[in-house]
Amino acid sequence: MKTDVQIAQEAKMLPVNEIAEKLGLEEDDLVHYGKYKAKVNLDVLERLEDKEDGKLILVTAITPTPAGEGKTTVNIGLSMALNKIGKSAITTLREPSLGPSFGIKGGAAGGGYAQVLPMEDINLHFTGDFHAITTAHNLIAAMLDNHIHQGNKLNIDPRSVIWKRVLDMNDRALRNIVVGLGGRTNGVPREDGFDITVASEIMAIFCLSKDLEDFKERIGNILVAYKYDGSPVFARDLEVQGSAALLMKDAISPNLVQTLENTPALIHGGPFANIAHGCNSMLATKLGLKLADYTITEAGFGADLGAEKFFNIKARFGNLKPDATVIVATVRALKHHGGAENLEVEDLDALAEGFENLEKHIENVNKFGVPAVVAINRFPTDTEAELDYVKKRTEELGSVAVLTEVWGKGGDGGIDLAEKVVEVVDSKPSNFKPIYDSEESIKDKIHKIATEVYGADGVDYTKACEKRIKQIEADGLDKMPICMAKTQYSLSDDPTLLARPEGFRITVRDIRVSAGAGFLVALTGEIMTMPGLPRVPAANNIDILEDGEIVGLF
């Protein structure tokens, strides 16, 4: 089998202006970044403001396992399949981070014959959006330290600075550092650290803003530190929001590219799915809804993290109404949840045990009033008995499971899924509604997520977290949605508890304020915001040859 990059390099791309024409866009609507990439001017959204939105389809997945699920691949394949059956469809995805691209996980441009192109560019620097976000973030950090050095008029306590620096690369050595060393001229010494760019609150703001002015206002609301008297310091106190917004004037526009089958794709933004909401930009999603009959989007990790945050955060802020949700599952992953050691052989007992994980995710999607379709991402080792079992059990839950083979067959392998999605959208109206009100207390909101979505018996808080909640309430910052930060490998906060755990409680150790993004981050367990490289990084096998051919990039 050819590698992803070989398949991508052999594909016949259309000039991006021809992709734009499919969507009714004109040349003046584009800002070209070469022959196959362009940004779409935000003027288009204003021009199409009165046009009725198309259908919104969210692609999510079961709880991730090492066996893989293929959520992005199915997303891309579904958009191509919808076009094959005569529907106008567009996919909206997150931009990949350089960290996993050169680390271990790989990029986020799909795989096999369901990819977005130009794959090499998308997985590398693309149109420079992440560089702009990195620079805007670090500008605030520089202005903050400069303010302290230049007399500290705001009386900022250097020990209470919470705004770190960022870099779009896995580098564990930068997690905890000391800045300001070398004498008086080099600033005030204090402990600091780096997060990866996708963990920056600027990234979350970028993906939730409705335009550049909204972005600027949100930047001003970022909580960066506390004063000696314990009162909060915001980015607007440093008068930095204007210059940070200027750095983002080009990045704020969505990026238009294409799939292997020349289906339009908008790829824009890429926030962490743990400490942020894990979805592509609001602007790209809203643009897709105006340009196509069906917009296929996705949210990071399993439905307990990604879909929950899409529903409770992104859809709430954007007044979005998802029409259906596709839950991606594999027989292999379900057997892993059931404790199978050999995923290559038939094991109906393990499959039955692991199916409980999919069952819970279907229930969760339905809690939000959105109809669910299960996409079984087929592997060659899947047996007919195993596939029939998943289909039958899914039907018993009032949903439907459809086989997909988009990785090996492209859009042709997703036609059955596309037809079923259209049928469900036409026959089962969505009654979408978030499961909590933002005005509820912090603990009430967390309790609803933990008990209703995760299946926990309740929530415990550390003493430090209890104190933090009181401070947030005193500062008047508690009436925001909750962004839960927990392991992606379990419905619980214990990554070793697979399938559908019962009899557990969630422990919240801290609450972080992302006032610019507009949500509170509840931390459970240890969440890594600056990953490290593995013993053998992917970067060791990546190269560019004399003739310009790229090798080793997946």
Coordinates of C-alpha atoms in Angstrom, one line a residue:
M1 CA 0.0 0.0 0.0
K2 CA 1.3 3.5 -0.9
T3 CA 2.0 5.9 1.9
D4 CA -0.3 8.9 2.5
V5 CA 2.3 11.3 1.1
Q6 CA 2.7 9.1 -2.0
I7 CA -1.0 9.1 -2.6
A8 CA -1.2 12.8 -2.1
Q9 CA 1.7 13.5 -4.5
E10 CA 0.1 11.5 -7.2
A11 CA -3.3 13.2 -6.9
K12 CA -4.4 15.7 -9.6
M13 CA -5.3 18.9 -7.9
L14 CA -7.4 21.7 -9.4
P15 CA -6.3 25.3 -9.1
V16 CA -7.9 26.8 -6.0
N17 CA -10.0 29.3 -8.1
E18 CA -11.7 26.3 -9.7
I19 CA -12.5 24.9 -6.3
A20 CA -13.9 28.3 -5.3
E21 CA -16.1 28.4 -8.4
K22 CA -17.8 25.2 -7.2
L23 CA -18.9 27.2 -4.2
G24 CA -20.1 30.3 -6.1
L25 CA -17.0 32.3 -5.1
E26 CA -15.4 34.8 -7.3
E27 CA -11.7 35.7 -7.8
D28 CA -12.0 38.9 -5.8
D29 CA -13.2 36.7 -2.8
L30 CA -9.8 35.0 -2.6
V31 CA -6.3 35.9 -1.4
H32 CA -4.1 33.4 -3.1
Y33 CA -1.3 31.5 -1.3
G34 CA 0.1 29.9 -4.4
K35 CA -1.8 27.8 -6.9
Y36 CA -3.7 25.5 -4.6
K37 CA -4.3 27.4 -1.4
A38 CA -6.3 30.6 -0.7
K39 CA -7.9 32.6 2.1
V40 CA -11.5 33.5 1.7
N41 CA -12.3 37.2 2.5
L42 CA -14.7 37.6 5.4
D43 CA -16.7 40.0 3.2
V44 CA -18.3 36.8 1.7
L45 CA -20.0 36.1 5.1
E46 CA -21.5 39.6 5.1
R47 CA -22.6 39.2 1.4
L48 CA -24.4 35.9 2.2
E49 CA -25.8 36.9 5.5
D50 CA -29.4 36.5 4.4
K51 CA -28.8 33.2 2.6
E52 CA -30.3 30.1 4.4
D53 CA -27.7 27.9 6.1
G54 CA -27.1 24.4 4.8
K55 CA -27.1 21.3 7.0
L56 CA -24.5 20.9 9.7
I57 CA -23.1 17.4 10.3
L58 CA -20.7 16.8 13.3
V59 CA -18.3 13.9 13.0
T60 CA -17.1 12.5 16.4
A61 CA -15.9 9.1 17.6
I62 CA -15.8 6.5 20.4
T63 CA -13.2 6.8 23.1
P64 CA -9.8 6.7 21.3
T65 CA -7.6 3.6 21.5
P66 CA -4.2 2.7 20.1
A67 CA -6.2 0.7 17.5
G68 CA -7.3 3.9 15.9
E69 CA -10.7 5.2 14.7
G70 CA -10.1 7.3 11.7
K71 CA -12.4 10.3 12.5
T72 CA -10.8 12.8 10.2
T73 CA -10.5 10.3 7.4
V74 CA -14.3 9.5 7.7
N75 CA -15.1 13.2 7.8
I76 CA -13.2 13.9 4.5
G77 CA -14.6 10.7 2.9
L78 CA -18.2 11.6 3.8
S79 CA -17.8 15.1 2.2
M80 CA -16.5 13.4 -1.0
A81 CA -19.3 10.8 -0.9
L82 CA -22.0 13.4 -0.5
N83 CA -20.7 15.2 -3.6
K84 CA -20.8 11.8 -5.5
I85 CA -24.5 11.4 -4.7
G86 CA -25.2 14.9 -6.1
K87 CA -25.1 17.0 -2.9
S88 CA -23.1 20.1 -2.5
A89 CA -20.8 19.4 0.5
I90 CA -17.8 21.0 2.1
T91 CA -15.6 19.8 4.9
T92 CA -14.3 22.0 7.7
L93 CA -11.3 20.8 9.7
R94 CA -8.6 21.9 12.1
E95 CA -5.1 22.8 11.0
P96 CA -2.5 20.3 12.1
S97 CA 0.2 21.2 14.6
L98 CA 3.9 20.8 13.8
G99 CA 4.4 19.2 17.2
P100 CA 2.7 15.8 16.4
S101 CA 3.7 16.1 12.8
F102 CA 7.4 15.8 13.8
G103 CA 6.7 13.8 17.0
I104 CA 4.7 10.6 17.0
K105 CA 1.0 11.1 16.3
G106 CA 1.2 12.4 12.8
G107 CA -0.8 15.1 11.1
A108 CA -4.5 15.8 10.7
A109 CA -5.1 15.7 7.0
G110 CA -6.9 12.4 6.7
G111 CA -5.3 9.3 5.3
G112 CA -5.3 6.8 2.4
Y113 CA -7.7 8.0 -0.3
A114 CA -9.6 10.4 2.0
Q115 CA -7.1 13.3 2.4
V116 CA -7.1 17.0 2.0
L117 CA -4.5 18.6 -0.3
P118 CA -1.8 19.9 -0.6
M119 CA -1.1 17.5 2.2
E120 CA 2.5 18.5 2.7
D121 CA 1.7 22.2 3.0
I122 CA -1.2 21.7 5.3
N123 CA 0.9 19.6 7.7
L124 CA 3.8 22.1 7.6
H125 CA 3.5 25.9 7.6
F126 CA 0.3 26.1 5.5
T127 CA -0.7 29.8 5.3
G128 CA 1.1 30.9 8.5
D129 CA -1.9 31.0 10.8
F130 CA -0.1 29.2 13.6
H131 CA 2.9 31.5 13.3
A132 CA 0.6 34.5 13.7
I133 CA -1.0 33.0 16.8
T134 CA 2.3 32.1 18.3
T135 CA 3.6 35.7 17.7
A136 CA 0.4 37.3 19.1
H137 CA 0.6 35.1 22.2
N138 CA 4.3 35.9 22.8
L139 CA 3.7 39.6 22.2
I140 CA 1.4 39.6 25.3
A141 CA 4.1 37.7 27.3
A142 CA 6.7 40.2 26.3
M143 CA 4.5 43.2 27.1
L144 CA 3.7 41.7 30.5
D145 CA 7.3 41.1 31.5
N146 CA 8.3 44.6 30.1
H147 CA 5.6 46.2 32.2
I148 CA 7.0 44.5 35.4
H149 CA 10.5 45.6 34.4
Q150 CA 9.6 49.2 33.6
G151 CA 8.2 50.0 37.1
N152 CA 5.2 47.7 37.4
K153 CA 2.6 50.4 37.6
L154 CA -0.2 47.8 37.9
N155 CA 1.5 46.2 40.9
I156 CA 1.6 42.8 39.3
D157 CA 2.9 40.0 41.5
P158 CA 5.6 38.2 39.4
R159 CA 4.8 35.0 41.3
S160 CA 1.2 35.1 40.1
V161 CA 1.8 35.5 36.4
I162 CA -0.3 32.8 34.6
W163 CA 0.4 33.7 31.0
K164 CA 3.1 31.4 29.6
R165 CA 4.9 31.6 26.3
V166 CA 4.2 29.2 23.4
L167 CA 5.9 27.3 20.6
D168 CA 4.4 25.1 17.9
M169 CA 6.8 22.2 18.6
N170 CA 7.1 19.4 21.1
D171 CA 9.9 20.4 23.5
R172 CA 9.7 19.1 27.0
A173 CA 12.8 21.1 28.1
L174 CA 10.7 24.3 27.9
R175 CA 7.9 23.2 30.2
N176 CA 9.4 24.9 33.2
I177 CA 12.0 27.6 32.9
V178 CA 13.3 30.8 34.6
V179 CA 13.3 34.1 32.8
G180 CA 14.9 37.4 33.6
L181 CA 18.3 36.1 34.6
G182 CA 21.5 38.0 33.9
G183 CA 21.2 41.2 35.9
R184 CA 18.9 44.2 36.2
T185 CA 18.8 45.0 32.5
N186 CA 17.4 41.6 31.6
G187 CA 14.1 42.0 33.5
V188 CA 12.7 40.6 36.8
P189 CA 13.6 36.9 37.4
R190 CA 10.6 34.6 37.8
E191 CA 9.5 31.1 36.9
D192 CA 7.9 30.7 33.5
G193 CA 7.2 28.0 31.0
F194 CA 6.1 27.2 27.4
D195 CA 2.9 25.5 26.1
I196 CA 2.5 24.2 22.6
T197 CA 0.8 26.8 20.4
V198 CA -2.4 24.8 20.0
A199 CA -2.8 25.0 23.8
S200 CA -2.7 28.8 23.7
E201 CA -5.9 30.7 24.7
I202 CA -5.2 32.8 21.6
M203 CA -5.9 29.7 19.5
A204 CA -9.2 29.1 21.3
I205 CA -10.2 32.8 20.9
F206 CA -9.2 32.6 17.2
C207 CA -11.6 29.7 16.7
L208 CA -14.5 31.3 18.5
S209 CA -14.3 34.8 17.2
K210 CA -16.9 36.1 14.7
D211 CA -14.7 38.7 13.2
L212 CA -11.5 40.7 13.9
E213 CA -13.2 43.2 16.2
D214 CA -14.6 40.4 18.2
F215 CA -11.2 38.8 18.3
K216 CA -9.7 42.1 19.6
E217 CA -12.3 42.4 22.4
R218 CA -11.7 38.8 23.5
I219 CA -7.9 39.4 23.6
G220 CA -8.5 42.2 26.0
N221 CA -10.4 39.9 28.3
I222 CA -7.5 37.4 28.7
L223 CA -6.6 37.0 32.4
V224 CA -2.8 37.2 32.5
A225 CA -1.8 37.6 36.1
Y226 CA -2.8 38.8 39.6
K227 CA -1.8 41.9 41.5
Y228 CA -0.2 41.8 45.0
D229 CA -3.7 42.5 46.4
G230 CA -5.1 39.5 44.6
S231 CA -7.1 41.3 42.0
P232 CA -7.0 40.2 38.4
V233 CA -4.9 41.7 35.6
F234 CA -6.3 41.4 32.0
A235 CA -4.5 41.9 28.7
R236 CA -6.4 45.1 28.1
D237 CA -4.7 46.5 31.2
L238 CA -1.4 46.2 29.2
E239 CA -3.0 47.9 26.2
V240 CA -1.9 45.1 23.9
Q241 CA -5.1 43.9 22.3
G242 CA -4.8 46.2 19.3
S243 CA -1.3 45.2 18.3
A244 CA -2.2 41.5 18.9
A245 CA -5.2 41.8 16.6
L246 CA -3.1 43.5 13.9
L247 CA -0.8 40.4 13.9
M248 CA -4.0 38.3 13.1
K249 CA -5.4 40.4 10.3
D250 CA -4.6 37.8 7.6
A251 CA -4.9 34.7 9.7
I252 CA -8.5 35.4 10.7
S253 CA -9.7 34.5 7.2
P254 CA -10.5 30.8 6.6
N255 CA -8.2 28.7 4.3
L256 CA -9.7 27.1 1.2
V257 CA -8.1 23.9 -0.2
Q258 CA -9.5 20.6 -1.6
T259 CA -9.7 16.9 -1.0
L260 CA -8.2 14.1 -3.2
E261 CA -11.4 14.2 -5.2
N262 CA -11.5 18.0 -5.5
T263 CA -14.2 18.5 -2.9
P264 CA -13.9 22.0 -1.3
A265 CA -12.3 22.0 2.2
L266 CA -12.0 24.9 4.7
I267 CA -9.1 24.2 7.2
H268 CA -8.8 26.9 9.9
G269 CA -7.5 26.9 13.5
G270 CA -6.7 24.0 15.7
P271 CA -7.2 24.3 19.5
F272 CA -6.3 21.5 21.9
A273 CA -9.2 19.2 22.6
N274 CA -8.3 18.9 26.3
I275 CA -7.8 22.4 27.7
A276 CA -9.7 24.0 24.8
H277 CA -12.8 23.0 22.8
G278 CA -11.0 21.1 20.0
C279 CA -12.9 22.4 17.0
N280 CA -12.0 24.3 13.8
S281 CA -12.9 28.0 13.6
M282 CA -16.4 29.4 13.9
L283 CA -15.8 31.5 10.9
A284 CA -14.9 28.5 8.7
T285 CA -18.0 26.6 9.9
K286 CA -20.3 29.5 9.3
L287 CA -18.8 30.1 5.9
G288 CA -19.3 26.5 5.0
L289 CA -23.0 26.7 6.0
K290 CA -23.4 29.6 3.6
L291 CA -21.5 28.0 0.7
A292 CA -22.8 24.4 0.6
D293 CA -25.9 22.2 1.3
Y294 CA -23.9 20.1 3.8
T295 CA -21.1 21.2 6.0
I296 CA -19.1 18.3 7.6
T297 CA -17.1 19.3 10.7
E298 CA -15.5 17.5 13.6
A299 CA -14.5 17.8 17.2
G300 CA -11.4 16.4 18.9
F301 CA -11.1 13.0 20.6
G302 CA -14.2 11.0 21.6
A303 CA -17.8 12.3 21.9
D304 CA -17.4 12.7 25.7
L305 CA -14.8 15.5 25.1
G306 CA -15.2 16.6 21.5
A307 CA -18.9 16.4 20.9
E308 CA -19.7 17.6 24.4
K309 CA -17.6 20.8 23.9
F310 CA -18.9 21.3 20.4
F311 CA -22.5 21.2 21.7
N312 CA -22.0 23.1 25.0
I313 CA -19.4 25.7 23.9
K314 CA -19.0 26.2 20.1
A315 CA -22.7 25.6 19.1
R316 CA -23.8 27.8 22.1
F317 CA -21.5 30.7 21.1
G318 CA -22.2 30.4 17.4
N319 CA -25.9 29.8 17.7
L320 CA -25.3 26.6 15.6
K321 CA -27.8 23.8 15.3
P322 CA -26.2 20.5 14.3
D323 CA -28.6 18.4 12.2
A324 CA -26.9 15.0 12.8
T325 CA -23.8 13.5 14.4
V326 CA -21.7 10.7 12.9
I327 CA -19.9 8.6 15.5
V328 CA -16.9 6.8 14.1
A329 CA -16.0 3.4 15.5
T330 CA -14.0 0.4 14.5
V331 CA -14.4 -3.2 15.5
R332 CA -10.8 -3.3 16.5
A333 CA -11.1 -0.4 18.9
L334 CA -14.3 -1.8 20.4
K335 CA -12.6 -5.1 21.0
H336 CA -9.7 -3.2 22.7
H337 CA -12.2 -1.6 25.0
G338 CA -13.5 -5.1 25.7
G339 CA -10.1 -6.3 26.8
A340 CA -9.1 -8.3 23.7
E341 CA -5.3 -9.0 23.4
N342 CA -5.3 -10.0 19.8
L343 CA -7.3 -7.6 17.6
E344 CA -6.7 -9.6 14.5
V345 CA -8.9 -12.5 15.3
E346 CA -12.7 -12.7 15.9
D347 CA -13.7 -12.1 19.5
L348 CA -17.4 -11.5 19.9
D349 CA -17.2 -11.6 23.7
A350 CA -14.7 -8.7 23.8
L351 CA -16.7 -6.9 21.2
A352 CA -19.8 -7.2 23.3
E353 CA -17.9 -5.9 26.3
G354 CA -16.4 -3.0 24.4
F355 CA -19.6 -2.1 22.6
E356 CA -20.8 -0.5 25.9
N357 CA -18.4 2.4 25.0
L358 CA -20.2 3.1 21.7
E359 CA -23.6 2.6 23.5
K360 CA -22.7 5.4 25.9
H361 CA -21.6 7.8 23.2
I362 CA -24.9 7.2 21.3
E363 CA -26.8 7.9 24.4
N364 CA -24.8 11.1 25.0
V365 CA -25.4 12.5 21.5
N366 CA -29.1 11.8 21.9
K367 CA -29.1 13.7 25.2
F368 CA -28.4 16.8 23.2
G369 CA -31.3 16.1 20.9
V370 CA -29.2 15.3 17.9
P371 CA -29.8 12.1 15.9
A372 CA -26.7 9.8 15.6
V373 CA -25.4 7.6 12.8
V374 CA -22.6 5.2 13.5
A375 CA -19.9 4.9 10.9
I376 CA -18.0 1.6 11.1
N377 CA -14.6 2.3 9.7
R378 CA -13.9 -1.2 8.2
F379 CA -10.6 -3.0 8.6
P380 CA -9.6 -6.1 6.6
T381 CA -9.6 -8.3 9.7
D382 CA -13.2 -7.5 10.6
T383 CA -15.4 -10.6 10.3
E384 CA -19.0 -10.5 9.1
A385 CA -20.2 -11.8 12.5
E386 CA -18.5 -8.9 14.2
L387 CA -19.8 -6.3 11.8
D388 CA -23.3 -7.8 12.0
Y389 CA -23.1 -7.6 15.8
V390 CA -22.3 -3.9 15.8
K391 CA -25.1 -3.2 13.3
K392 CA -27.7 -5.2 15.3
R393 CA -26.8 -3.7 18.7
T394 CA -26.8 -0.2 17.2
E395 CA -30.3 -0.7 15.7
E396 CA -31.5 -1.9 19.1
L397 CA -30.5 1.5 20.5
G398 CA -32.7 3.3 17.9
S399 CA -29.7 4.3 15.7
V400 CA -28.1 2.9 12.6
A401 CA -24.6 1.6 11.8
V402 CA -23.1 1.9 8.3
L403 CA -19.9 0.4 6.9
T404 CA -17.4 2.8 5.5
E405 CA -14.3 2.1 3.5
V406 CA -13.2 5.7 2.5
W407 CA -9.5 5.1 3.5
G408 CA -9.1 2.5 0.7
K409 CA -11.8 3.6 -1.7
G410 CA -12.2 7.3 -1.3
G411 CA -15.7 8.8 -1.8
D412 CA -17.0 5.5 -3.3
G413 CA -16.4 3.8 0.0
G414 CA -18.6 6.3 1.8
I415 CA -21.7 6.4 -0.4
D416 CA -23.8 4.2 1.9
L417 CA -22.9 6.5 4.8
A418 CA -23.7 9.6 2.8
E419 CA -27.1 8.3 1.8
K420 CA -27.9 7.3 5.4
V421 CA -26.9 10.8 6.7
V422 CA -29.1 12.5 4.1
E423 CA -32.0 10.1 5.1
V424 CA -31.6 10.8 8.8
V425 CA -31.3 14.6 8.3
D426 CA -34.5 14.5 6.2
S427 CA -36.5 12.2 8.5
K428 CA -35.3 13.0 12.0
P429 CA -35.4 16.7 12.9
S430 CA -32.7 17.8 15.3
N431 CA -33.9 19.2 18.7
F432 CA -30.5 20.3 19.7
K433 CA -30.1 21.9 23.1
P434 CA -27.0 22.3 25.5
I435 CA -27.4 20.3 28.7
Y436 CA -26.7 23.1 31.1
D437 CA -27.2 26.9 31.4
S438 CA -24.1 29.1 31.6
E439 CA -25.6 31.0 34.5
E440 CA -25.6 27.9 36.7
S441 CA -22.9 27.6 39.3
I442 CA -19.5 26.2 38.4
K443 CA -20.1 23.0 40.4
D444 CA -23.6 22.5 39.0
K445 CA -22.3 22.7 35.4
I446 CA -19.4 20.3 36.1
H447 CA -21.7 17.9 37.9
K448 CA -24.0 17.7 34.9
I449 CA -21.1 17.0 32.5
A450 CA -19.6 14.4 34.8
T451 CA -22.8 12.5 35.7
E452 CA -24.7 12.8 32.4
V453 CA -21.9 12.6 29.9
Y454 CA -19.2 10.6 31.6
G455 CA -21.5 8.4 33.8
A456 CA -19.8 9.4 37.0
D457 CA -21.4 9.0 40.4
G458 CA -20.3 12.5 41.4
V459 CA -17.5 15.1 41.5
D460 CA -14.8 15.7 44.2
Y461 CA -12.7 18.9 44.5
T462 CA -9.3 19.4 46.0
K463 CA -9.0 22.0 48.7
A464 CA -6.9 24.2 46.3
C465 CA -9.7 24.0 43.7
E466 CA -12.4 24.9 46.3
K467 CA -10.4 28.0 47.1
R468 CA -9.9 28.8 43.4
I469 CA -13.7 28.5 42.7
K470 CA -14.4 31.0 45.4
Q471 CA -11.9 33.4 43.9
I472 CA -13.4 33.0 40.4
E473 CA -16.9 33.7 41.8
A474 CA -15.6 36.8 43.7
D475 CA -14.1 38.1 40.5
G476 CA -17.4 37.6 38.7
L477 CA -16.0 35.2 36.1
D478 CA -18.0 32.1 37.0
K479 CA -20.9 32.5 34.5
M480 CA -19.2 30.9 31.5
P481 CA -19.4 27.4 29.9
I482 CA -17.2 24.7 31.3
C483 CA -14.4 23.2 29.2
M484 CA -13.4 19.9 30.9
A485 CA -9.8 18.8 30.7
K486 CA -9.5 15.1 31.2
T487 CA -7.9 12.1 29.7
Q488 CA -9.2 11.2 26.2
Y489 CA -8.6 7.5 26.8
S490 CA -11.6 6.9 29.1
L491 CA -15.0 8.2 29.9
S492 CA -13.7 8.6 33.4
D493 CA -10.6 10.6 34.5
D494 CA -8.6 7.3 34.8
P495 CA -7.1 6.3 31.4
T496 CA -7.0 2.6 32.5
L497 CA -10.8 2.4 32.8
L498 CA -12.0 1.3 29.3
A499 CA -15.4 0.6 27.8
R500 CA -18.2 2.1 30.0
P501 CA -16.9 2.5 33.6
E502 CA -19.3 2.5 36.5
G503 CA -19.0 3.4 40.1
F504 CA -16.4 6.1 39.7
R505 CA -16.1 9.8 40.7
I506 CA -14.4 12.7 38.9
T507 CA -11.7 14.7 40.8
V508 CA -11.2 18.3 39.8
R509 CA -7.9 19.7 40.9
D510 CA -8.0 23.2 39.5
I511 CA -10.1 25.7 37.5
R512 CA -8.4 27.9 34.9
V513 CA -10.0 31.0 33.6
S514 CA -10.1 31.5 29.8
A515 CA -12.0 34.7 29.9
G516 CA -11.0 35.7 26.4
A517 CA -12.2 32.5 25.0
G518 CA -15.3 32.7 27.2
F519 CA -15.0 29.5 29.2
L520 CA -13.6 28.0 32.4
V521 CA -11.2 25.0 32.1
A522 CA -11.8 22.3 34.8
L523 CA -8.6 20.3 35.2
T524 CA -8.8 16.6 36.1
G525 CA -5.7 14.5 36.3
E526 CA -2.4 15.7 34.7
I527 CA -3.0 17.4 31.3
M528 CA 0.1 17.9 29.2
T529 CA 0.1 21.3 27.5
M530 CA 3.7 21.0 26.2
P531 CA 4.3 17.4 24.8
G532 CA 7.7 15.9 24.5
L533 CA 9.2 14.0 21.5
P534 CA 9.3 10.2 21.6
R535 CA 12.6 8.2 21.7
V536 CA 12.5 8.0 17.9
P537 CA 10.7 11.1 16.6
A538 CA 9.0 11.1 13.2
A539 CA 11.4 13.9 12.3
N540 CA 14.2 11.3 12.1
N541 CA 12.5 9.9 9.0
I542 CA 11.3 13.1 7.3
D543 CA 13.4 14.5 4.5
I544 CA 13.3 16.5 1.3
L545 CA 15.2 15.1 -1.7
E546 CA 17.3 17.0 -4.3
D547 CA 14.4 17.1 -6.7
G548 CA 12.0 18.5 -4.1
E549 CA 10.2 15.3 -3.3
I550 CA 9.2 15.1 0.4
V551 CA 9.5 11.7 2.1
G552 CA 8.6 10.3 5.5
L553 CA 5.7 12.8 6.2
F554 CA 3.3 9.9 6.9

